[in-house]
mmCIF file of N, CA and C in Angstrom:
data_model
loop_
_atom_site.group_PDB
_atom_site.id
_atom_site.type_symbol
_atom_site.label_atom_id
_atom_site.label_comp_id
_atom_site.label_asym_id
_atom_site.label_seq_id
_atom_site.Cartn_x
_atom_site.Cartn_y
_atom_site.Cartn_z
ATOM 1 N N UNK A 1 -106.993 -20.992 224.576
ATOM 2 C CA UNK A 1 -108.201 -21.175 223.802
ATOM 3 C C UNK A 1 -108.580 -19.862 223.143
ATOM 4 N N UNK A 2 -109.107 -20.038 222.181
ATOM 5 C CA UNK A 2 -109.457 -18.562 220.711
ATOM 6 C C UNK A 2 -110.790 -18.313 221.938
ATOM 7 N N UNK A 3 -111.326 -17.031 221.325
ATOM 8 C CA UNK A 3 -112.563 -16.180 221.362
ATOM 9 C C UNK A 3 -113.390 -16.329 220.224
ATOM 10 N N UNK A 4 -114.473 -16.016 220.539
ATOM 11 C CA UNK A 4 -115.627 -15.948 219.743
ATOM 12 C C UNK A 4 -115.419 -14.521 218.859
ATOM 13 N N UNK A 5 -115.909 -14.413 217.981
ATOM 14 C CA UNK A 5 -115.072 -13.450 216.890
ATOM 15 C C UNK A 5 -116.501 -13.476 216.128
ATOM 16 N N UNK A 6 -116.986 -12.456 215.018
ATOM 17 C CA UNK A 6 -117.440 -12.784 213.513
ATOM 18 C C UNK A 6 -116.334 -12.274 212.532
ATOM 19 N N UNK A 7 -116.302 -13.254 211.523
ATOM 20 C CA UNK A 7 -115.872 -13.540 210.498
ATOM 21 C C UNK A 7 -115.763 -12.450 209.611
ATOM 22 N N UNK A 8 -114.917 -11.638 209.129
ATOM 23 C CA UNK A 8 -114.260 -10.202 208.568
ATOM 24 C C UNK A 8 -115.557 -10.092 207.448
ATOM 25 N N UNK A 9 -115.068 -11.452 206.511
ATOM 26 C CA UNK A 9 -115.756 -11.581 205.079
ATOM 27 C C UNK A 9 -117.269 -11.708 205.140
ATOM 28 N N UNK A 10 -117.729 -13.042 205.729
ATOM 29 C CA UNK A 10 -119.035 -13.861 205.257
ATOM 30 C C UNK A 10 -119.806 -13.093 207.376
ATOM 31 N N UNK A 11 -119.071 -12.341 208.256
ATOM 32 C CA UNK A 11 -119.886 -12.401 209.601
ATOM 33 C C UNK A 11 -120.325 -13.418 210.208
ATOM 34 N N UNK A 12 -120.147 -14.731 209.973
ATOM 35 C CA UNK A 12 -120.098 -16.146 210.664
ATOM 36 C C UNK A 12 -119.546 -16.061 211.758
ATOM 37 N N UNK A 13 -119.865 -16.409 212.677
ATOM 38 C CA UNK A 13 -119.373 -16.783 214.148
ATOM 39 C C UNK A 13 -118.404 -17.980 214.045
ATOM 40 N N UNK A 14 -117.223 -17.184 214.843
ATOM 41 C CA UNK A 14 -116.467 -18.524 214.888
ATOM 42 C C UNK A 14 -115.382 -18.747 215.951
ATOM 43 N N UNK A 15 -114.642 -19.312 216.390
ATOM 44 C CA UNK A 15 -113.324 -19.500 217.429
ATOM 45 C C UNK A 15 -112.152 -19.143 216.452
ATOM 46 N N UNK A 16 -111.957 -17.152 217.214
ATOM 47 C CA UNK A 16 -110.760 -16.841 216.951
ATOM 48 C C UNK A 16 -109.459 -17.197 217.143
ATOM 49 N N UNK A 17 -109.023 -17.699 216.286
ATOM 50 C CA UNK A 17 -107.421 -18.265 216.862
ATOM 51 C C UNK A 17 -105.971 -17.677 216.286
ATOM 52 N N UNK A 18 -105.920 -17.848 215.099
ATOM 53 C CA UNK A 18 -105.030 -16.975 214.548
ATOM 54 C C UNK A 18 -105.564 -16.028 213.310
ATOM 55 N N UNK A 19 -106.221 -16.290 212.606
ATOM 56 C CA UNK A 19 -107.165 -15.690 211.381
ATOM 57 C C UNK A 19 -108.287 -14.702 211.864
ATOM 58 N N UNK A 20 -108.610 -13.751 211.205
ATOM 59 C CA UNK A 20 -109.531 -13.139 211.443
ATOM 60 C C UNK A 20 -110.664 -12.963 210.870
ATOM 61 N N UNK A 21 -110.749 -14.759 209.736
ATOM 62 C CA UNK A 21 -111.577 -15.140 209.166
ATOM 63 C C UNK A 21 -112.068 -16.392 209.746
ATOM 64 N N UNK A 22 -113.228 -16.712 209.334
ATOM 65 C CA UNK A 22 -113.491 -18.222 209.537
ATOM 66 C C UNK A 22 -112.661 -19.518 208.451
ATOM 67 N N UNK A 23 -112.881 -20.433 208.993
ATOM 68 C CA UNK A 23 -112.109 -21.756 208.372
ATOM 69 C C UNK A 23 -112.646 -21.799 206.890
ATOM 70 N N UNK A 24 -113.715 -21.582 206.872
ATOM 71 C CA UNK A 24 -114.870 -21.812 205.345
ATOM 72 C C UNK A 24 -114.126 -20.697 204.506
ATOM 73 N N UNK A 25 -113.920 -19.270 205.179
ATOM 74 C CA UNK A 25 -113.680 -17.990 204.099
ATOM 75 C C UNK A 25 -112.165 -18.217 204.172
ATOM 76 N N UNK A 26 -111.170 -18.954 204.835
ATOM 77 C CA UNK A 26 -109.883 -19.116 204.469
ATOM 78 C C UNK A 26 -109.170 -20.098 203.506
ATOM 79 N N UNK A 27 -110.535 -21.172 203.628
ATOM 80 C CA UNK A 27 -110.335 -22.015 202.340
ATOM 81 C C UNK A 27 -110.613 -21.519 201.020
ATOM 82 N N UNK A 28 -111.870 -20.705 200.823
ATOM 83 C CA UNK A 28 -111.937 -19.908 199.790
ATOM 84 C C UNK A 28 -110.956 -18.753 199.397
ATOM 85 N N UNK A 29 -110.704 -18.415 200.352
ATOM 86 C CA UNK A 29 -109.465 -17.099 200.006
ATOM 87 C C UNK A 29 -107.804 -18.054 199.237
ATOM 88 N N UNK A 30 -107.462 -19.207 200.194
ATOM 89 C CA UNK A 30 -106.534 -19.909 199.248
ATOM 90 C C UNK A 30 -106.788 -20.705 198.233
ATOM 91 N N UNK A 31 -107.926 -20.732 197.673
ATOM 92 C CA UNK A 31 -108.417 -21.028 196.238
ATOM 93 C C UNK A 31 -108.338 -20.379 195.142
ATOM 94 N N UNK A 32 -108.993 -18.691 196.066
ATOM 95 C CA UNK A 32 -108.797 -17.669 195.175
ATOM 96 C C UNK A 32 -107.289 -17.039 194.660
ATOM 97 N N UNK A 33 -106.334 -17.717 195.868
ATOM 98 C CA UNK A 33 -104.571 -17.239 195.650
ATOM 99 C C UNK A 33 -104.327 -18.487 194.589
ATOM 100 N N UNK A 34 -104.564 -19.637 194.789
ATOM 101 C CA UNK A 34 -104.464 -20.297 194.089
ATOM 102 C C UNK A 34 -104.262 -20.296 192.429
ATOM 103 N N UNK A 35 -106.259 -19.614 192.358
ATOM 104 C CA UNK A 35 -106.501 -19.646 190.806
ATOM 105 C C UNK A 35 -105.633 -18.055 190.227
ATOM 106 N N UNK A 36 -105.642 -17.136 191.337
ATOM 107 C CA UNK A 36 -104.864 -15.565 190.927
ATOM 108 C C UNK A 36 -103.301 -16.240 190.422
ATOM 109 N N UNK A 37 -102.878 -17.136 191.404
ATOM 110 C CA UNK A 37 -101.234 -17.339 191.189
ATOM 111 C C UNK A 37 -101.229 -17.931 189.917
ATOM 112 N N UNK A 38 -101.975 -19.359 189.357
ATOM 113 C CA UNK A 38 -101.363 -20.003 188.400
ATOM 114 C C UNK A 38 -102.344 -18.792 187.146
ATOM 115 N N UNK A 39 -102.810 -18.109 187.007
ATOM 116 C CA UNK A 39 -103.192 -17.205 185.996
ATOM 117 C C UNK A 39 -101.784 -15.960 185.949
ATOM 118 N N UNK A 40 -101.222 -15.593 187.212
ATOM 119 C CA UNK A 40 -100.171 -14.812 186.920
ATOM 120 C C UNK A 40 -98.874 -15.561 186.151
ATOM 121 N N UNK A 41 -98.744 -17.628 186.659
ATOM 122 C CA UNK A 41 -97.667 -17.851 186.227
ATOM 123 C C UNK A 41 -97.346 -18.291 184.804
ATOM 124 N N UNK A 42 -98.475 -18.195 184.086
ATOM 125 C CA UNK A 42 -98.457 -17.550 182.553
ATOM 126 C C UNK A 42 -97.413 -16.723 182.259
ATOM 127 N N UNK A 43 -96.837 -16.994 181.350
ATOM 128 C CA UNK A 43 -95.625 -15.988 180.699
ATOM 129 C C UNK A 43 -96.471 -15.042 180.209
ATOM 130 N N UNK A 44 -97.405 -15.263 179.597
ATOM 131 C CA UNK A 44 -98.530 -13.830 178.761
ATOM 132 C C UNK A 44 -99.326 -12.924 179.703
ATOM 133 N N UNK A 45 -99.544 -13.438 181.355
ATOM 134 C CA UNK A 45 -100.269 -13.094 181.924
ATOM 135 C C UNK A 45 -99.364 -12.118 182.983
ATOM 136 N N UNK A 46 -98.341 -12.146 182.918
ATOM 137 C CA UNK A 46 -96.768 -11.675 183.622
ATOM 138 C C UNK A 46 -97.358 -10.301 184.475
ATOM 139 N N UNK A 47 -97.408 -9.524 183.160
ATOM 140 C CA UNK A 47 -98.056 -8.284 183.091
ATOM 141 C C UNK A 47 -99.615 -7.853 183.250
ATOM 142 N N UNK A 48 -100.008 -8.506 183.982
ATOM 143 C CA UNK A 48 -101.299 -8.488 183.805
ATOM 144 C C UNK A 48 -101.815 -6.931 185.031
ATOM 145 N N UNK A 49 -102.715 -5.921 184.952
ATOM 146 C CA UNK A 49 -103.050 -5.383 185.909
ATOM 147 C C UNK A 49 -103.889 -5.538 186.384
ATOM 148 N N UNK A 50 -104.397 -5.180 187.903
ATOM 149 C CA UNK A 50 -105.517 -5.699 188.718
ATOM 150 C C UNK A 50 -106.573 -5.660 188.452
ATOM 151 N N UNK A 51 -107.115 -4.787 187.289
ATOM 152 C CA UNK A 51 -108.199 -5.718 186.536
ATOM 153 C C UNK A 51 -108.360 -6.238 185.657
ATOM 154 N N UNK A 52 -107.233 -6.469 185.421
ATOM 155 C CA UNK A 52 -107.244 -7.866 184.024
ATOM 156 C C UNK A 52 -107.402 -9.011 184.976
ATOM 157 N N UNK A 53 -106.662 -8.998 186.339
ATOM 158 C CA UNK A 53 -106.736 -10.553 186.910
ATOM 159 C C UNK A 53 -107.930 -10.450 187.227
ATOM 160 N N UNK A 54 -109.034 -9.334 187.821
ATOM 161 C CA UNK A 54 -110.010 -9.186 188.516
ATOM 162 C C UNK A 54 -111.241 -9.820 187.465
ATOM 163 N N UNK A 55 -111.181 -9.579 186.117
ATOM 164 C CA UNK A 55 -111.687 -10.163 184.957
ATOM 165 C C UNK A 55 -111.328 -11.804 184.441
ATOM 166 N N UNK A 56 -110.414 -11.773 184.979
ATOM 167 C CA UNK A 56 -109.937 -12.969 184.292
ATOM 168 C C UNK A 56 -110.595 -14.294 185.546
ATOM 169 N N UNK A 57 -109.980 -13.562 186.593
ATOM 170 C CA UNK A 57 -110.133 -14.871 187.583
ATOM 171 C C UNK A 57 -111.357 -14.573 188.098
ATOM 172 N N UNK A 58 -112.209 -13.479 188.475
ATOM 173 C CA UNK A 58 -113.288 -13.270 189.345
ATOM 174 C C UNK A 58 -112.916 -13.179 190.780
ATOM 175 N N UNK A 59 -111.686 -13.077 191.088
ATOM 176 C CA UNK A 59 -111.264 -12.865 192.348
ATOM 177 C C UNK A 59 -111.178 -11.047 192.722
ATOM 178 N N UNK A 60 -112.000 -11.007 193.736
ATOM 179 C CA UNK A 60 -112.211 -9.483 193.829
ATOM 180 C C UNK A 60 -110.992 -8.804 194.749
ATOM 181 N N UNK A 61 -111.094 -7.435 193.773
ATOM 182 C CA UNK A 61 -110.140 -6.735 194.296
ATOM 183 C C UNK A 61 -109.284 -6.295 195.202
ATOM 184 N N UNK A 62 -109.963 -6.044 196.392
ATOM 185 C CA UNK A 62 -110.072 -5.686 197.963
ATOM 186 C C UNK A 62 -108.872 -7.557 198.338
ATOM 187 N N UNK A 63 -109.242 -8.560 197.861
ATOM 188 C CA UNK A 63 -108.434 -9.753 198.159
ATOM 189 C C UNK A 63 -107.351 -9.470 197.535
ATOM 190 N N UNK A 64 -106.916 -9.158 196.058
ATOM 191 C CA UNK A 64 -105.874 -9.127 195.648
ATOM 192 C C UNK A 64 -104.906 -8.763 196.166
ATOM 193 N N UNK A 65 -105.366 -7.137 196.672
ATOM 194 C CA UNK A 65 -104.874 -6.131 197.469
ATOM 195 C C UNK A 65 -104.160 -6.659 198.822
ATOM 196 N N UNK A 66 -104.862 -7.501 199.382
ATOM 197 C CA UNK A 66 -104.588 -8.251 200.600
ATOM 198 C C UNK A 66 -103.183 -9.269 200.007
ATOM 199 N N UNK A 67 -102.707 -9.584 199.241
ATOM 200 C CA UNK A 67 -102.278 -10.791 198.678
ATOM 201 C C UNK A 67 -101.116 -10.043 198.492
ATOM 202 N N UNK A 68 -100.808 -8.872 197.697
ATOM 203 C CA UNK A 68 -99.724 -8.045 197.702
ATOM 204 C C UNK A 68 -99.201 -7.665 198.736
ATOM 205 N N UNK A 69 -100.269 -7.262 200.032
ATOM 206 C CA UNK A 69 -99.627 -6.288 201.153
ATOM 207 C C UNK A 69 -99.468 -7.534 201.843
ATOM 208 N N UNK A 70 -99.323 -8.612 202.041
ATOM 209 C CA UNK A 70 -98.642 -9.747 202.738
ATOM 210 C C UNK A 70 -97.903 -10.506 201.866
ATOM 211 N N UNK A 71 -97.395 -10.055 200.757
ATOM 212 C CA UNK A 71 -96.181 -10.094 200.467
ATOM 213 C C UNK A 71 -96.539 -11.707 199.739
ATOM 214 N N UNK A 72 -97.729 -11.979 199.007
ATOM 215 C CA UNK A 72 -97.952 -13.827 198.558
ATOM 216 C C UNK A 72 -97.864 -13.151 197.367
ATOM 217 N N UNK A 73 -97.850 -12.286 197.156
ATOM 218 C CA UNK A 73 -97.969 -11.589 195.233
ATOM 219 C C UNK A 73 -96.714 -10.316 195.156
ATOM 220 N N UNK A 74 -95.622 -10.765 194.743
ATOM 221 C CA UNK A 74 -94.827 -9.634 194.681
ATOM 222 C C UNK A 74 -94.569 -9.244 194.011
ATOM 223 N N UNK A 75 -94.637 -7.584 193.443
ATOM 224 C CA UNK A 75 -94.500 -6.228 192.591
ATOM 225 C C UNK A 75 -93.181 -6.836 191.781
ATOM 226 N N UNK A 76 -92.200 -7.296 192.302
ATOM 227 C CA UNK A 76 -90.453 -7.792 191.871
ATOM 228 C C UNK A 76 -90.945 -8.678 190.474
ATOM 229 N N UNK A 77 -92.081 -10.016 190.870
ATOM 230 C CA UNK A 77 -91.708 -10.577 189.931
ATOM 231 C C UNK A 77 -93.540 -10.211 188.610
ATOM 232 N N UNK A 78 -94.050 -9.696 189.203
ATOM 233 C CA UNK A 78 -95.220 -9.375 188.471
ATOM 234 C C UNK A 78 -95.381 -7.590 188.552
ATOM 235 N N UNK A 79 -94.615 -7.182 187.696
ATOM 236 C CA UNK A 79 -94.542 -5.620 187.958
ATOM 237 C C UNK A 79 -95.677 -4.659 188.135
ATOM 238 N N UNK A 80 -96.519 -4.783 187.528
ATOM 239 C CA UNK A 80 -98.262 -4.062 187.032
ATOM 240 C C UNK A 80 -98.865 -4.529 188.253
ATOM 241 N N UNK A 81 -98.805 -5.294 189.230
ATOM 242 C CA UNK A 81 -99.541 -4.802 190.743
ATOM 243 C C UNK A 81 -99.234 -4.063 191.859
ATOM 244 N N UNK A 82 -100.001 -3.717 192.369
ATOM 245 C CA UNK A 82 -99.673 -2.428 193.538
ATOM 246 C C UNK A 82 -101.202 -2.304 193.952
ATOM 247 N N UNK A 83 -101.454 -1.677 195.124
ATOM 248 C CA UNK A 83 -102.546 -1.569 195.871
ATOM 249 C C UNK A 83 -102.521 -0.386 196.250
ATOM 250 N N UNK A 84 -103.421 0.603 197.048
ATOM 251 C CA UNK A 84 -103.721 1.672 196.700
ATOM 252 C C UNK A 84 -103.186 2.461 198.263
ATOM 253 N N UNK A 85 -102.590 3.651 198.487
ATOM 254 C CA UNK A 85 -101.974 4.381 199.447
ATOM 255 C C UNK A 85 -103.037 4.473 199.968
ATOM 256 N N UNK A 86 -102.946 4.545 201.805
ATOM 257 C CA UNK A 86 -103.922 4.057 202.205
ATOM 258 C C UNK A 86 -104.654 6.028 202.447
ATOM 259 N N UNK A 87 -103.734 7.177 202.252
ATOM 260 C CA UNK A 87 -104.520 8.377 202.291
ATOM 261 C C UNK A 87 -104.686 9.412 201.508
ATOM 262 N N UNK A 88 -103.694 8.692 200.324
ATOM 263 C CA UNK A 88 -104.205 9.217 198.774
ATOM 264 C C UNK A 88 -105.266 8.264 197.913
ATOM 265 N N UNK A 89 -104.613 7.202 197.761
ATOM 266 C CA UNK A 89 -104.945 6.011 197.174
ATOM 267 C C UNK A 89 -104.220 5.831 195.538
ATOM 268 N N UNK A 90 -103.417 6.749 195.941
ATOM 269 C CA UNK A 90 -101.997 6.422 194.559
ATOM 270 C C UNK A 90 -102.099 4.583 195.004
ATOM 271 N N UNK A 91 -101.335 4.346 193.781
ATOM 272 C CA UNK A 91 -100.751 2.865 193.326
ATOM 273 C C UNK A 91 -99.320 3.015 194.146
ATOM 274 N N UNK A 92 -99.185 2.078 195.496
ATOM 275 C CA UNK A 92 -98.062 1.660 195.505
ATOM 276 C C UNK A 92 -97.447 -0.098 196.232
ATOM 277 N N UNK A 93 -96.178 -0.157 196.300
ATOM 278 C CA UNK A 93 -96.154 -1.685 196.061
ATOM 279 C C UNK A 93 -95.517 -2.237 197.244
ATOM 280 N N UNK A 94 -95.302 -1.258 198.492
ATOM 281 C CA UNK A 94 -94.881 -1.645 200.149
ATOM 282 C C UNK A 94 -95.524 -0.503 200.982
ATOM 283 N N UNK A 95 -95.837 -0.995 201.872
ATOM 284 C CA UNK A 95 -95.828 0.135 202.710
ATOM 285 C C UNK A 95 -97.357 0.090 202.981
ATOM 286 N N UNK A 96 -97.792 1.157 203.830
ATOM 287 C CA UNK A 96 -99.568 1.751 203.605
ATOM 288 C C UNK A 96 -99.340 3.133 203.311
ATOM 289 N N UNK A 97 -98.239 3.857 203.167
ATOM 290 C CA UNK A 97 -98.234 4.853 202.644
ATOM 291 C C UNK A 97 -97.245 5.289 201.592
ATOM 292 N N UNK A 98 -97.200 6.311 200.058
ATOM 293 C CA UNK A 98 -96.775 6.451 199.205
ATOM 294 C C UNK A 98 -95.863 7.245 199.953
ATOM 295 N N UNK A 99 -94.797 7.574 199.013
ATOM 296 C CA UNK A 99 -93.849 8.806 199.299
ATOM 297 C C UNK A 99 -94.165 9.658 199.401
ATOM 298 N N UNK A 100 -94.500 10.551 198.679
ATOM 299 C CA UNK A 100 -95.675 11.432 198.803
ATOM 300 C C UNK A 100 -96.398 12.081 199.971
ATOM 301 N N UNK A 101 -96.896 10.936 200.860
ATOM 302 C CA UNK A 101 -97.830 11.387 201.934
ATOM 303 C C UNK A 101 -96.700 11.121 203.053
ATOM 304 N N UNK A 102 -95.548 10.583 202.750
ATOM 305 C CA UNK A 102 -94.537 10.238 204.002
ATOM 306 C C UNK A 102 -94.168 11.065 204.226
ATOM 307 N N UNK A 103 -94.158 11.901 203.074
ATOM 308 C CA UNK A 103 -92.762 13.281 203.044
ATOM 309 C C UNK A 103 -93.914 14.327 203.414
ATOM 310 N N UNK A 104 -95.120 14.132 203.035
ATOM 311 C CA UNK A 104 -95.653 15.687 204.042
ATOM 312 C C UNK A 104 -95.981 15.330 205.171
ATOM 313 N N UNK A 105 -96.679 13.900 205.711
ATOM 314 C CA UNK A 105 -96.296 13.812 207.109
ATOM 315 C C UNK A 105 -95.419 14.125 207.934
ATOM 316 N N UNK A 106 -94.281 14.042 207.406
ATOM 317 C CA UNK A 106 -93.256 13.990 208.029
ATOM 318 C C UNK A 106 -92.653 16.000 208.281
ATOM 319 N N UNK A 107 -93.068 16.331 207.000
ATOM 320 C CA UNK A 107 -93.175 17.676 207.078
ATOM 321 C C UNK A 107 -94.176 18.647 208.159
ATOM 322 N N UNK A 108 -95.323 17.699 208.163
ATOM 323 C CA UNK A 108 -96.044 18.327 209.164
ATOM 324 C C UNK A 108 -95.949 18.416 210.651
ATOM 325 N N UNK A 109 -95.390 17.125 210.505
ATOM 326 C CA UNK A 109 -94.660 16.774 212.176
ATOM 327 C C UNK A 109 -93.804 17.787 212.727
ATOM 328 N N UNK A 110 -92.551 18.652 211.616
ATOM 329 C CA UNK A 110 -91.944 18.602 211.785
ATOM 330 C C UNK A 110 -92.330 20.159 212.526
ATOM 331 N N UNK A 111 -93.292 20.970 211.280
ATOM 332 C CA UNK A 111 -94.044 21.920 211.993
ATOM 333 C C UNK A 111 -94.070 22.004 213.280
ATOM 334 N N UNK A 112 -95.116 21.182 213.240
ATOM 335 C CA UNK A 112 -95.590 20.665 214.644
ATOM 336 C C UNK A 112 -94.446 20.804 215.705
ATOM 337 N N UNK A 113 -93.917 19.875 215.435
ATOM 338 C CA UNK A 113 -92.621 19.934 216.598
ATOM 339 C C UNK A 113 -92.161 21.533 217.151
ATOM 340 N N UNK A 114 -91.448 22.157 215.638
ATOM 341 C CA UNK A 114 -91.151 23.512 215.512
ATOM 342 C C UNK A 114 -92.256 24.544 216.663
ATOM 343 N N UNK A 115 -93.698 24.164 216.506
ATOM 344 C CA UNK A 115 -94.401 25.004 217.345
ATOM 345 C C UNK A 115 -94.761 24.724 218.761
ATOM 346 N N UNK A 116 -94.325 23.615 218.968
ATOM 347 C CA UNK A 116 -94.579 23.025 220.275
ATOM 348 C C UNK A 116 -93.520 23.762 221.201
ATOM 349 N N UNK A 117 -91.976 23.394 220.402
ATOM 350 C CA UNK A 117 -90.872 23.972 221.063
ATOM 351 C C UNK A 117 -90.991 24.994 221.517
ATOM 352 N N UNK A 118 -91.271 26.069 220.783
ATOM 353 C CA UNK A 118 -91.307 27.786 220.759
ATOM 354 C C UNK A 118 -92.738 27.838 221.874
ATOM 355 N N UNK A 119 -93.682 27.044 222.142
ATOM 356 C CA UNK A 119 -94.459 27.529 222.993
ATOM 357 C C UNK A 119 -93.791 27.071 224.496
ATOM 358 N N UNK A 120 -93.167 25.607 224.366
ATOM 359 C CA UNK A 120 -92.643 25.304 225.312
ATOM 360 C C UNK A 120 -91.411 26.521 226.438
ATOM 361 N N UNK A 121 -90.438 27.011 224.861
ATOM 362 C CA UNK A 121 -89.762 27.892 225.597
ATOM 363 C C UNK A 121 -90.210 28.806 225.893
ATOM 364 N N UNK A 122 -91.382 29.011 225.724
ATOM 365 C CA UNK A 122 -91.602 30.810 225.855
ATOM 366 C C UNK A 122 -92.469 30.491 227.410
ATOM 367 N N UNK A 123 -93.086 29.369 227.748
ATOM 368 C CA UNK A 123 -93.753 29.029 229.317
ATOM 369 C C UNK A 123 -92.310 28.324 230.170
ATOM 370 N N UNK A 124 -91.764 28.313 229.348
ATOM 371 C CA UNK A 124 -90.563 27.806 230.283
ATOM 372 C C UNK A 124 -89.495 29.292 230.888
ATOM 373 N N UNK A 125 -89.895 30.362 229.873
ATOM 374 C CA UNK A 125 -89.072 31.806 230.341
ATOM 375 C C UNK A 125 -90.107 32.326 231.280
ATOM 376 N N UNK A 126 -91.575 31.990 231.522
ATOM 377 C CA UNK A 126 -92.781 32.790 232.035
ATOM 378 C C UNK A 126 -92.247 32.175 233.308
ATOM 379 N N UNK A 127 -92.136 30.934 232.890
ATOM 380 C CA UNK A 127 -92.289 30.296 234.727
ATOM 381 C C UNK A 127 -90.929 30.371 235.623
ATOM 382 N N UNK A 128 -89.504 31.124 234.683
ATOM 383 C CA UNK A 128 -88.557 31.197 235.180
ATOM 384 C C UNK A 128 -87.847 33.447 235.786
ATOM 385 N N UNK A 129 -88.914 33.332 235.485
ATOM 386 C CA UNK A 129 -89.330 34.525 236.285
ATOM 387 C C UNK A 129 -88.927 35.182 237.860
ATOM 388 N N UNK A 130 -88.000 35.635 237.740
ATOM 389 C CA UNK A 130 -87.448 35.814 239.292
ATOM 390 C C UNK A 130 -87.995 37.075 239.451
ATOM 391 N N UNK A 131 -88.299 36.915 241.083
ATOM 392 C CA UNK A 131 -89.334 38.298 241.737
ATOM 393 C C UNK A 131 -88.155 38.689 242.587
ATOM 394 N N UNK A 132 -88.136 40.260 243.153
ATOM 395 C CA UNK A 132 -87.204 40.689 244.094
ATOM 396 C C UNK A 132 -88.305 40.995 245.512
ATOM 397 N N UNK A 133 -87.694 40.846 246.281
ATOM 398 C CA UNK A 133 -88.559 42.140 247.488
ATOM 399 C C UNK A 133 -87.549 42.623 248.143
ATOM 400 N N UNK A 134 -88.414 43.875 247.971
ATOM 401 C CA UNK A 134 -87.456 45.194 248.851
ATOM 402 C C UNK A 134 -87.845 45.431 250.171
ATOM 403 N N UNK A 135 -86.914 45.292 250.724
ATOM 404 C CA UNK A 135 -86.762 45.519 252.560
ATOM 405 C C UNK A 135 -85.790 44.793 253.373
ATOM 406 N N UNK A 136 -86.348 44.784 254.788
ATOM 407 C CA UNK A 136 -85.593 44.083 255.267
ATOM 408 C C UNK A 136 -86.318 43.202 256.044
ATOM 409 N N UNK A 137 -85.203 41.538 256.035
ATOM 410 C CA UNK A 137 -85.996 40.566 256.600
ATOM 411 C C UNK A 137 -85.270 40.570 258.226
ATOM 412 N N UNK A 138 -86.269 40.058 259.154
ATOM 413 C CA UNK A 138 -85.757 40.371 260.815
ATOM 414 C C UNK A 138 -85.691 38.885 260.891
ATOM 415 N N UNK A 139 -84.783 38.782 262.103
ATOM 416 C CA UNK A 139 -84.029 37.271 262.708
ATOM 417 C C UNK A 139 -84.856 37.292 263.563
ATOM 418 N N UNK A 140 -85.485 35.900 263.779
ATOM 419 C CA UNK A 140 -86.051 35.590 265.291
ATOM 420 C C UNK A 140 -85.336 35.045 266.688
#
């Protein structure tokens, strides 16, 4: 059995089950794919960018966006959409992040890593530290 949830869009209370909308805002959302799709499947409308459809259909943005990144609107056959990197907010058409921010993440990590190591070895030579004592030990 679902949980009690509110509703992403409209905050309606409802029994979470698989959606993280209510039944009312999921019928409206495939209305709105609906009227977005047959306005893209226009040969004139091919090319259209996200605010020409946003003008045309009244379907707001933030949904469109949603429609691309689950893959119901694809960049392949309607080239001019893309949704926004989720920590630049460049235009791009998979992913939540551009190239761009992959490649300095990935750069920063790599830092990172680089300085972790060098502190690691240098407490790993502290703690490998051999002591002598001088004298002599007696047998019991």
């Amino acid at each position: 059995m679902g949980e009690l949830a509110n509703c992403e869009r409209c905050n309606r209370v409802f029994v979470k089950q698989f959606r993280e909308i209510c039944n009312e805002c999921y019928k409206k959302e495939e209305e709105d794919f609906r009227m977005v799709y047959n306005f893209l499947r226009k040969r004139e409308n091919r090319m259209a960018t996200i605010g020409q459809i946003v003008e045309a259909t009244d379907v707001d943005e933030s949904i469109l966006h949603k429609f691309i990144r689950e893959k119901r609107l694809q960049p392949s056959h309607f080239p001019n959409l893309s949704y926004p990197c989720e920590r630049c907010q460049r235009p791009i058409t998979e992913g939540t992040l551009c190239d761009a921010c992959q490649t300095e993440l990935k750069e920063e990590l790599e830092r990172h890593d680089a300085v972790e190591s060098i502190q690691e070895k240098a407490l790993k030579e502290e703690s490998e530290t051999t002591y002598y004592a001088k004298g002599e030990w007696k047998k019991d």
